[in-house]
């Protein structure tokens, strides 16, 4: 019995020591890099997910400024008739906008300035999450967008909804490209 108790104590002490070492390594390993950053994603279980990219021959800062200049969206986007940001470009800020006659209230869920913005919210029974990333390239940037839609209207016609979302995002990306390339310095 004493032999068993000794092994259990030894095991427990060894295990605690290992935990302490692992915590210490984690604490003193230094700050995490971008690859370790927690990020919000689209709803990967949604009935519709569209994933598109476009190359833009313009500076990263120009593309970011245009994309996050929400109040200015109607001036360069064919399908956006209204857009109004309430507050700064920051997590928790909301904006009201209208596209294809559909009024939407979106909440900014993540911001990594000049690199990534995520927003989402409900609109007419559709729950959407929209992720935008901007990555520098030797010739400008790649803008990548992924959006998920779910809800009863999507369930009623997933193929039609996917086609509508794909078309809308392709127009958005083309408008962003045209506008940014016209403004590059």
PDB file of C-alpha atoms in Angstrom:
ATOM      1  CA  UNK A   1       0.000   0.000   0.000  1.00  0.00           C
ATOM      2  CA  UNK A   2       2.803   2.407   0.819  1.00  0.00           C
ATOM      3  CA  UNK A   3       4.423   1.632  -2.580  1.00  0.00           C
ATOM      4  CA  UNK A   4       1.215   2.559  -4.390  1.00  0.00           C
ATOM      5  CA  UNK A   5       0.832   5.771  -2.395  1.00  0.00           C
ATOM      6  CA  UNK A   6       4.424   6.748  -3.170  1.00  0.00           C
ATOM      7  CA  UNK A   7       3.922   6.238  -6.918  1.00  0.00           C
ATOM      8  CA  UNK A   8       0.743   8.288  -6.883  1.00  0.00           C
ATOM      9  CA  UNK A   9       2.516  11.093  -5.023  1.00  0.00           C
ATOM     10  CA  UNK A  10       5.450  10.922  -7.431  1.00  0.00           C
ATOM     11  CA  UNK A  11       3.137  10.980 -10.431  1.00  0.00           C
ATOM     12  CA  UNK A  12       1.133  13.907  -9.016  1.00  0.00           C
ATOM     13  CA  UNK A  13       4.252  15.917  -8.219  1.00  0.00           C
ATOM     14  CA  UNK A  14       5.740  15.213 -11.659  1.00  0.00           C
ATOM     15  CA  UNK A  15       2.505  16.181 -13.357  1.00  0.00           C
ATOM     16  CA  UNK A  16       2.274  19.459 -11.413  1.00  0.00           C
ATOM     17  CA  UNK A  17       5.909  20.243 -12.194  1.00  0.00           C
ATOM     18  CA  UNK A  18       5.248  19.634 -15.903  1.00  0.00           C
ATOM     19  CA  UNK A  19       2.227  21.968 -15.818  1.00  0.00           C
ATOM     20  CA  UNK A  20       4.265  24.676 -14.091  1.00  0.00           C
ATOM     21  CA  UNK A  21       7.031  24.355 -16.695  1.00  0.00           C
ATOM     22  CA  UNK A  22       4.549  24.542 -19.588  1.00  0.00           C
ATOM     23  CA  UNK A  23       2.872  27.610 -18.106  1.00  0.00           C
ATOM     24  CA  UNK A  24       6.270  29.240 -17.590  1.00  0.00           C
ATOM     25  CA  UNK A  25       7.280  28.568 -21.187  1.00  0.00           C
ATOM     26  CA  UNK A  26       4.001  30.066 -22.363  1.00  0.00           C
ATOM     27  CA  UNK A  27       4.438  33.165 -20.234  1.00  0.00           C
ATOM     28  CA  UNK A  28       8.066  33.803 -21.142  1.00  0.00           C
ATOM     29  CA  UNK A  29       7.922  32.776 -24.790  1.00  0.00           C
ATOM     30  CA  UNK A  30       7.232  36.371 -25.797  1.00  0.00           C
ATOM     31  CA  UNK A  31       4.379  38.008 -27.645  1.00  0.00           C
ATOM     32  CA  UNK A  32       2.465  35.965 -30.162  1.00  0.00           C
ATOM     33  CA  UNK A  33       2.755  36.700 -33.860  1.00  0.00           C
ATOM     34  CA  UNK A  34      -0.113  37.266 -36.303  1.00  0.00           C
ATOM     35  CA  UNK A  35      -0.382  33.565 -37.089  1.00  0.00           C
ATOM     36  CA  UNK A  36      -1.429  32.976 -33.466  1.00  0.00           C
ATOM     37  CA  UNK A  37      -4.047  35.750 -33.414  1.00  0.00           C
ATOM     38  CA  UNK A  38      -7.594  34.624 -32.772  1.00  0.00           C
ATOM     39  CA  UNK A  39      -9.813  35.560 -35.681  1.00  0.00           C
ATOM     40  CA  UNK A  40     -13.511  35.487 -36.346  1.00  0.00           C
ATOM     41  CA  UNK A  41     -14.591  33.380 -39.293  1.00  0.00           C
ATOM     42  CA  UNK A  42     -17.750  33.062 -41.317  1.00  0.00           C
ATOM     43  CA  UNK A  43     -20.298  30.480 -40.226  1.00  0.00           C
ATOM     44  CA  UNK A  44     -18.744  27.346 -41.727  1.00  0.00           C
ATOM     45  CA  UNK A  45     -22.034  25.488 -41.127  1.00  0.00           C
ATOM     46  CA  UNK A  46     -24.106  28.020 -43.078  1.00  0.00           C
ATOM     47  CA  UNK A  47     -26.062  26.878 -46.112  1.00  0.00           C
ATOM     48  CA  UNK A  48     -24.316  29.394 -48.382  1.00  0.00           C
ATOM     49  CA  UNK A  49     -20.640  30.352 -48.271  1.00  0.00           C
ATOM     50  CA  UNK A  50     -19.020  32.364 -51.056  1.00  0.00           C
ATOM     51  CA  UNK A  51     -15.254  32.812 -51.229  1.00  0.00           C
ATOM     52  CA  UNK A  52     -13.717  35.210 -53.814  1.00  0.00           C
ATOM     53  CA  UNK A  53     -10.502  37.174 -54.425  1.00  0.00           C
ATOM     54  CA  UNK A  54      -9.272  39.909 -56.726  1.00  0.00           C
ATOM     55  CA  UNK A  55      -5.863  41.432 -57.481  1.00  0.00           C
ATOM     56  CA  UNK A  56      -5.790  45.223 -57.234  1.00  0.00           C
ATOM     57  CA  UNK A  57      -2.928  47.356 -58.518  1.00  0.00           C
ATOM     58  CA  UNK A  58      -3.087  49.957 -55.762  1.00  0.00           C
ATOM     59  CA  UNK A  59      -1.441  50.576 -52.379  1.00  0.00           C
ATOM     60  CA  UNK A  60      -2.754  48.678 -49.383  1.00  0.00           C
ATOM     61  CA  UNK A  61      -3.600  51.892 -47.530  1.00  0.00           C
ATOM     62  CA  UNK A  62      -5.697  53.138 -50.469  1.00  0.00           C
ATOM     63  CA  UNK A  63      -7.694  49.921 -50.700  1.00  0.00           C
ATOM     64  CA  UNK A  64      -8.218  49.829 -46.919  1.00  0.00           C
ATOM     65  CA  UNK A  65      -9.353  53.472 -46.839  1.00  0.00           C
ATOM     66  CA  UNK A  66     -11.890  52.906 -49.610  1.00  0.00           C
ATOM     67  CA  UNK A  67     -13.200  49.613 -48.206  1.00  0.00           C
ATOM     68  CA  UNK A  68     -13.602  50.963 -44.672  1.00  0.00           C
ATOM     69  CA  UNK A  69     -14.940  54.381 -45.750  1.00  0.00           C
ATOM     70  CA  UNK A  70     -18.448  53.040 -45.224  1.00  0.00           C
ATOM     71  CA  UNK A  71     -20.226  56.390 -45.546  1.00  0.00           C
ATOM     72  CA  UNK A  72     -18.695  56.706 -49.030  1.00  0.00           C
ATOM     73  CA  UNK A  73     -19.772  53.280 -50.335  1.00  0.00           C
ATOM     74  CA  UNK A  74     -22.689  54.654 -52.407  1.00  0.00           C
ATOM     75  CA  UNK A  75     -20.267  56.900 -54.337  1.00  0.00           C
ATOM     76  CA  UNK A  76     -18.308  53.974 -55.777  1.00  0.00           C
ATOM     77  CA  UNK A  77     -20.483  50.855 -55.406  1.00  0.00           C
ATOM     78  CA  UNK A  78     -23.204  50.340 -57.990  1.00  0.00           C
ATOM     79  CA  UNK A  79     -25.374  48.199 -55.698  1.00  0.00           C
ATOM     80  CA  UNK A  80     -25.165  50.218 -52.462  1.00  0.00           C
ATOM     81  CA  UNK A  81     -27.727  53.019 -52.288  1.00  0.00           C
ATOM     82  CA  UNK A  82     -27.152  54.057 -48.643  1.00  0.00           C
ATOM     83  CA  UNK A  83     -24.477  53.563 -45.995  1.00  0.00           C
ATOM     84  CA  UNK A  84     -24.000  55.211 -42.618  1.00  0.00           C
ATOM     85  CA  UNK A  85     -21.440  54.247 -39.966  1.00  0.00           C
ATOM     86  CA  UNK A  86     -22.314  54.938 -36.311  1.00  0.00           C
ATOM     87  CA  UNK A  87     -18.964  55.470 -34.624  1.00  0.00           C
ATOM     88  CA  UNK A  88     -15.413  54.593 -35.622  1.00  0.00           C
ATOM     89  CA  UNK A  89     -14.156  51.547 -37.501  1.00  0.00           C
ATOM     90  CA  UNK A  90     -13.930  49.492 -34.306  1.00  0.00           C
ATOM     91  CA  UNK A  91     -15.303  46.303 -32.825  1.00  0.00           C
ATOM     92  CA  UNK A  92     -18.891  46.904 -31.758  1.00  0.00           C
ATOM     93  CA  UNK A  93     -19.587  49.829 -34.098  1.00  0.00           C
ATOM     94  CA  UNK A  94     -22.620  49.425 -36.310  1.00  0.00           C
ATOM     95  CA  UNK A  95     -23.524  50.656 -39.739  1.00  0.00           C
ATOM     96  CA  UNK A  96     -26.786  50.829 -41.619  1.00  0.00           C
ATOM     97  CA  UNK A  97     -26.715  50.275 -45.335  1.00  0.00           C
ATOM     98  CA  UNK A  98     -28.885  49.262 -48.231  1.00  0.00           C
ATOM     99  CA  UNK A  99     -27.938  47.006 -51.119  1.00  0.00           C
ATOM    100  CA  UNK A 100     -30.295  45.727 -53.812  1.00  0.00           C
ATOM    101  CA  UNK A 101     -33.136  47.414 -51.911  1.00  0.00           C
ATOM    102  CA  UNK A 102     -32.391  45.338 -48.790  1.00  0.00           C
ATOM    103  CA  UNK A 103     -31.835  47.389 -45.603  1.00  0.00           C
ATOM    104  CA  UNK A 104     -29.096  45.911 -43.404  1.00  0.00           C
ATOM    105  CA  UNK A 105     -27.659  46.735 -39.984  1.00  0.00           C
ATOM    106  CA  UNK A 106     -24.185  45.268 -39.587  1.00  0.00           C
ATOM    107  CA  UNK A 107     -21.944  45.156 -36.537  1.00  0.00           C
ATOM    108  CA  UNK A 108     -18.176  45.247 -36.863  1.00  0.00           C
ATOM    109  CA  UNK A 109     -16.862  42.128 -35.125  1.00  0.00           C
ATOM    110  CA  UNK A 110     -13.132  42.319 -35.805  1.00  0.00           C
ATOM    111  CA  UNK A 111     -10.667  44.910 -37.095  1.00  0.00           C
ATOM    112  CA  UNK A 112      -7.001  44.398 -37.868  1.00  0.00           C
ATOM    113  CA  UNK A 113      -6.171  47.767 -39.484  1.00  0.00           C
ATOM    114  CA  UNK A 114      -5.094  47.608 -43.129  1.00  0.00           C
ATOM    115  CA  UNK A 115      -5.362  43.805 -43.063  1.00  0.00           C
ATOM    116  CA  UNK A 116      -8.753  42.476 -42.037  1.00  0.00           C
ATOM    117  CA  UNK A 117     -12.292  43.509 -41.154  1.00  0.00           C
ATOM    118  CA  UNK A 118     -15.248  41.322 -40.217  1.00  0.00           C
ATOM    119  CA  UNK A 119     -18.869  42.368 -39.897  1.00  0.00           C
ATOM    120  CA  UNK A 120     -22.205  40.665 -39.732  1.00  0.00           C
ATOM    121  CA  UNK A 121     -25.778  40.692 -38.655  1.00  0.00           C
ATOM    122  CA  UNK A 122     -29.321  39.766 -39.594  1.00  0.00           C
ATOM    123  CA  UNK A 123     -31.267  41.082 -42.584  1.00  0.00           C
ATOM    124  CA  UNK A 124     -34.758  39.886 -43.541  1.00  0.00           C
ATOM    125  CA  UNK A 125     -34.220  36.505 -41.892  1.00  0.00           C
ATOM    126  CA  UNK A 126     -30.716  36.009 -43.302  1.00  0.00           C
ATOM    127  CA  UNK A 127     -27.838  35.846 -40.832  1.00  0.00           C
ATOM    128  CA  UNK A 128     -24.676  36.975 -42.597  1.00  0.00           C
ATOM    129  CA  UNK A 129     -21.029  37.074 -41.622  1.00  0.00           C
ATOM    130  CA  UNK A 130     -18.600  38.842 -43.951  1.00  0.00           C
ATOM    131  CA  UNK A 131     -14.797  38.576 -43.714  1.00  0.00           C
ATOM    132  CA  UNK A 132     -12.486  40.798 -45.770  1.00  0.00           C
ATOM    133  CA  UNK A 133      -8.693  40.417 -45.877  1.00  0.00           C
ATOM    134  CA  UNK A 134      -6.217  42.567 -47.746  1.00  0.00           C
ATOM    135  CA  UNK A 135      -2.739  41.212 -48.418  1.00  0.00           C
ATOM    136  CA  UNK A 136       0.171  43.105 -49.979  1.00  0.00           C
ATOM    137  CA  UNK A 137       1.704  41.736 -53.164  1.00  0.00           C
ATOM    138  CA  UNK A 138       4.592  42.998 -55.320  1.00  0.00           C
ATOM    139  CA  UNK A 139       2.028  44.653 -57.634  1.00  0.00           C
ATOM    140  CA  UNK A 140      -0.456  45.936 -55.068  1.00  0.00           C
ATOM    141  CA  UNK A 141      -2.835  43.796 -53.022  1.00  0.00           C
ATOM    142  CA  UNK A 142      -5.071  40.765 -53.085  1.00  0.00           C
ATOM    143  CA  UNK A 143      -8.486  41.395 -51.591  1.00  0.00           C
ATOM    144  CA  UNK A 144     -10.124  38.213 -50.359  1.00  0.00           C
ATOM    145  CA  UNK A 145     -13.728  38.071 -49.229  1.00  0.00           C
ATOM    146  CA  UNK A 146     -15.691  35.250 -47.662  1.00  0.00           C
ATOM    147  CA  UNK A 147     -19.323  35.598 -46.701  1.00  0.00           C
ATOM    148  CA  UNK A 148     -21.752  33.134 -45.147  1.00  0.00           C
ATOM    149  CA  UNK A 149     -25.537  33.287 -45.236  1.00  0.00           C
ATOM    150  CA  UNK A 150     -27.953  31.179 -43.242  1.00  0.00           C
ATOM    151  CA  UNK A 151     -31.588  31.352 -42.203  1.00  0.00           C
ATOM    152  CA  UNK A 152     -35.039  30.466 -43.537  1.00  0.00           C
ATOM    153  CA  UNK A 153     -34.819  32.473 -46.807  1.00  0.00           C
ATOM    154  CA  UNK A 154     -31.511  30.760 -47.583  1.00  0.00           C
ATOM    155  CA  UNK A 155     -32.933  27.329 -46.773  1.00  0.00           C
ATOM    156  CA  UNK A 156     -35.804  27.993 -49.180  1.00  0.00           C
ATOM    157  CA  UNK A 157     -33.441  28.575 -52.147  1.00  0.00           C
ATOM    158  CA  UNK A 158     -29.754  27.932 -51.374  1.00  0.00           C
ATOM    159  CA  UNK A 159     -28.693  27.773 -55.039  1.00  0.00           C
ATOM    160  CA  UNK A 160     -30.455  31.017 -55.889  1.00  0.00           C
ATOM    161  CA  UNK A 161     -29.056  32.715 -52.791  1.00  0.00           C
ATOM    162  CA  UNK A 162     -25.528  31.491 -53.586  1.00  0.00           C
ATOM    163  CA  UNK A 163     -25.817  32.849 -57.133  1.00  0.00           C
ATOM    164  CA  UNK A 164     -27.123  36.209 -55.868  1.00  0.00           C
ATOM    165  CA  UNK A 165     -24.360  36.526 -53.268  1.00  0.00           C
ATOM    166  CA  UNK A 166     -21.655  35.518 -55.755  1.00  0.00           C
ATOM    167  CA  UNK A 167     -22.891  38.083 -58.278  1.00  0.00           C
ATOM    168  CA  UNK A 168     -23.105  40.823 -55.658  1.00  0.00           C
ATOM    169  CA  UNK A 169     -19.606  40.160 -54.302  1.00  0.00           C
ATOM    170  CA  UNK A 170     -18.108  40.023 -57.798  1.00  0.00           C
ATOM    171  CA  UNK A 171     -19.593  43.463 -58.525  1.00  0.00           C
ATOM    172  CA  UNK A 172     -18.327  44.772 -55.152  1.00  0.00           C
ATOM    173  CA  UNK A 173     -14.796  43.518 -55.854  1.00  0.00           C
ATOM    174  CA  UNK A 174     -14.816  44.932 -59.396  1.00  0.00           C
ATOM    175  CA  UNK A 175     -16.045  48.311 -58.106  1.00  0.00           C
ATOM    176  CA  UNK A 176     -13.379  48.303 -55.375  1.00  0.00           C
ATOM    177  CA  UNK A 177     -10.682  47.486 -57.942  1.00  0.00           C
ATOM    178  CA  UNK A 178     -11.838  50.200 -60.365  1.00  0.00           C
ATOM    179  CA  UNK A 179     -12.045  52.814 -57.611  1.00  0.00           C
ATOM    180  CA  UNK A 180      -8.722  51.955 -55.929  1.00  0.00           C
ATOM    181  CA  UNK A 181      -6.775  51.751 -59.183  1.00  0.00           C
ATOM    182  CA  UNK A 182      -8.188  55.137 -60.235  1.00  0.00           C
ATOM    183  CA  UNK A 183      -7.031  56.672 -56.929  1.00  0.00           C
ATOM    184  CA  UNK A 184      -3.563  55.158 -56.650  1.00  0.00           C
ATOM    185  CA  UNK A 185      -0.798  57.658 -56.264  1.00  0.00           C
TER     186      UNK A 185
END
